[in-house]
PDB file of C-alpha atoms in Angstrom:
ATOM      1  CA  PRO I 101      69.716-145.649 -87.271  1.00 63.00           C
ATOM      2  CA  PRO I 102      69.867-146.704 -90.859  1.00 71.00           C
ATOM      3  CA  MET I 103      69.455-150.506 -91.547  1.00 75.00           C
ATOM      4  CA  LEU I 104      70.205-152.777 -94.391  1.00 81.00           C
ATOM      5  CA  PHE I 105      68.111-155.784 -95.133  1.00 87.00           C
ATOM      6  CA  LYS I 106      69.842-158.430 -97.088  1.00 88.00           C
ATOM      7  CA  ASP I 107      69.790-162.119 -97.824  1.00 89.00           C
ATOM      8  CA  GLU I 108      72.729-164.040 -96.377  1.00 86.00           C
ATOM      9  CA  ALA I 109      72.930-167.792 -96.971  1.00 88.00           C
ATOM     10  CA  GLY I 110      69.042-168.112 -97.565  1.00 87.00           C
ATOM     11  CA  THR I 111      68.342-166.110 -94.385  1.00 89.00           C
ATOM     12  CA  GLN I 112      67.019-162.339 -94.305  1.00 88.00           C
ATOM     13  CA  VAL I 113      69.251-160.383 -91.884  1.00 89.00           C
ATOM     14  CA  ASN I 114      69.096-156.867 -90.756  1.00 87.00           C
ATOM     15  CA  VAL I 115      72.523-154.975 -90.593  1.00 83.00           C
ATOM     16  CA  GLN I 116      73.472-151.532 -89.259  1.00 77.00           C
ATOM     17  CA  PRO I 117      76.338-150.190 -91.505  1.00 70.00           C
ATOM     18  CA  GLY I 118      79.444-149.494 -89.491  1.00 68.00           C
ATOM     19  CA  TYR I 119      80.421-146.577 -91.525  1.00 64.00           C
ATOM     20  CA  VAL I 120      77.333-144.677 -91.033  1.00 58.00           C
ATOM     21  CA  GLY I 121      77.354-144.500 -87.277  1.00 55.00           C
ATOM     22  CA  LYS I 122      74.458-144.296 -84.919  1.00 58.00           C
ATOM     23  CA  TRP I 123      73.532-140.634 -85.306  1.00 63.00           C
ATOM     24  CA  ASP I 124      70.083-139.580 -86.207  1.00 67.00           C
ATOM     25  CA  SER I 125      70.267-137.714 -89.526  1.00 75.00           C
ATOM     26  CA  ILE I 126      66.646-136.415 -89.375  1.00 77.00           C
ATOM     27  CA  SER I 127      67.360-134.809 -85.932  1.00 79.00           C
ATOM     28  CA  ARG I 128      70.658-133.375 -87.251  1.00 81.00           C
ATOM     29  CA  LYS I 129      69.039-131.901 -90.375  1.00 82.00           C
ATOM     30  CA  MET I 130      66.212-130.448 -88.351  1.00 85.00           C
ATOM     31  CA  ALA I 131      68.573-128.855 -86.137  1.00 87.00           C
ATOM     32  CA  GLU I 132      70.590-127.301 -88.945  1.00 86.00           C
ATOM     33  CA  TRP I 133      67.368-125.912 -90.393  1.00 86.00           C
ATOM     34  CA  ILE I 134      66.189-124.360 -87.118  1.00 92.00           C
ATOM     35  CA  GLY I 135      69.519-122.871 -86.800  1.00 92.00           C
ATOM     36  CA  TYR I 136      69.308-121.341 -90.215  1.00 90.00           C
ATOM     37  CA  ILE I 137      65.857-119.910 -89.538  1.00 92.00           C
ATOM     38  CA  ARG I 138      67.232-118.357 -86.439  1.00 95.00           C
ATOM     39  CA  GLY I 139      70.155-116.867 -88.199  1.00 93.00           C
ATOM     40  CA  GLU I 140      72.690-118.876 -86.350  1.00 94.00           C
ATOM     41  CA  ASN I 141      74.252-120.690 -89.266  1.00 88.00           C
ATOM     42  CA  GLU I 142      74.233-120.789 -93.147  1.00 87.00           C
ATOM     43  CA  THR I 143      72.074-123.223 -95.061  1.00 82.00           C
ATOM     44  CA  GLN I 144      73.984-126.076 -96.799  1.00 79.00           C
ATOM     45  CA  CYS I 145      71.311-125.976 -99.587  1.00 81.00           C
ATOM     46  CA  PRO I 146      70.459-122.697-100.796  1.00 85.00           C
ATOM     47  CA  ALA I 147      67.073-122.068-102.704  1.00 87.00           C
ATOM     48  CA  GLU I 148      69.263-121.398-105.918  1.00 91.00           C
ATOM     49  CA  SER I 149      70.514-124.963-105.778  1.00 92.00           C
ATOM     50  CA  GLY I 150      66.850-126.279-105.452  1.00 92.00           C
ATOM     51  CA  LEU I 151      65.827-124.142-108.451  1.00 94.00           C
ATOM     52  CA  VAL I 152      68.721-125.657-110.644  1.00 95.00           C
ATOM     53  CA  VAL I 153      67.445-129.090-109.559  1.00 95.00           C
ATOM     54  CA  GLN I 154      64.025-128.180-110.568  1.00 96.00           C
ATOM     55  CA  LYS I 155      65.004-126.927-113.997  1.00 96.00           C
ATOM     56  CA  ILE I 156      66.920-130.063-114.558  1.00 96.00           C
ATOM     57  CA  LEU I 157      63.998-132.359-113.663  1.00 96.00           C
ATOM     58  CA  ASP I 158      61.487-130.187-115.774  1.00 97.00           C
ATOM     59  CA  GLY I 159      63.956-130.592-118.646  1.00 96.00           C
ATOM     60  CA  LEU I 160      64.254-134.386-118.255  1.00 96.00           C
ATOM     61  CA  TYR I 161      60.421-134.665-118.230  1.00 97.00           C
ATOM     62  CA  ARG I 162      60.027-132.315-121.327  1.00 96.00           C
ATOM     63  CA  SER I 163      62.721-134.171-123.192  1.00 97.00           C
ATOM     64  CA  ALA I 164      61.002-137.601-122.422  1.00 96.00           C
ATOM     65  CA  ASP I 165      57.575-135.998-123.697  1.00 97.00           C
ATOM     66  CA  GLU I 166      59.081-134.598-126.908  1.00 97.00           C
ATOM     67  CA  GLY I 167      61.419-137.550-127.463  1.00 96.00           C
ATOM     68  CA  ARG I 168      64.433-135.167-128.124  1.00 97.00           C
ATOM     69  CA  GLU I 169      67.201-133.155-126.302  1.00 96.00           C
ATOM     70  CA  VAL I 170      65.979-129.984-124.879  1.00 96.00           C
ATOM     71  CA  GLN I 171      67.830-126.748-123.560  1.00 95.00           C
ATOM     72  CA  ILE I 172      67.749-126.106-119.973  1.00 92.00           C
ATOM     73  CA  ALA I 173      67.946-122.362-119.179  1.00 83.00           C
TER      74      ALA I 173
END
């Protein structure tokens, strides 16, 4: 389960957020991925979405290198 590490009155404490719950997100994501491979469900993250994110990241790096705005195709 996820844990938060914070300072409380000068003492470090470990806190599990109540709003997150006690499920294991990695196991859930792996089960969804395996279900997608088997054709049992649809992916929540299609390849097209990953391509868009990669184009944005490439544009950010190119913009930083060139010191100007760049077009993202």
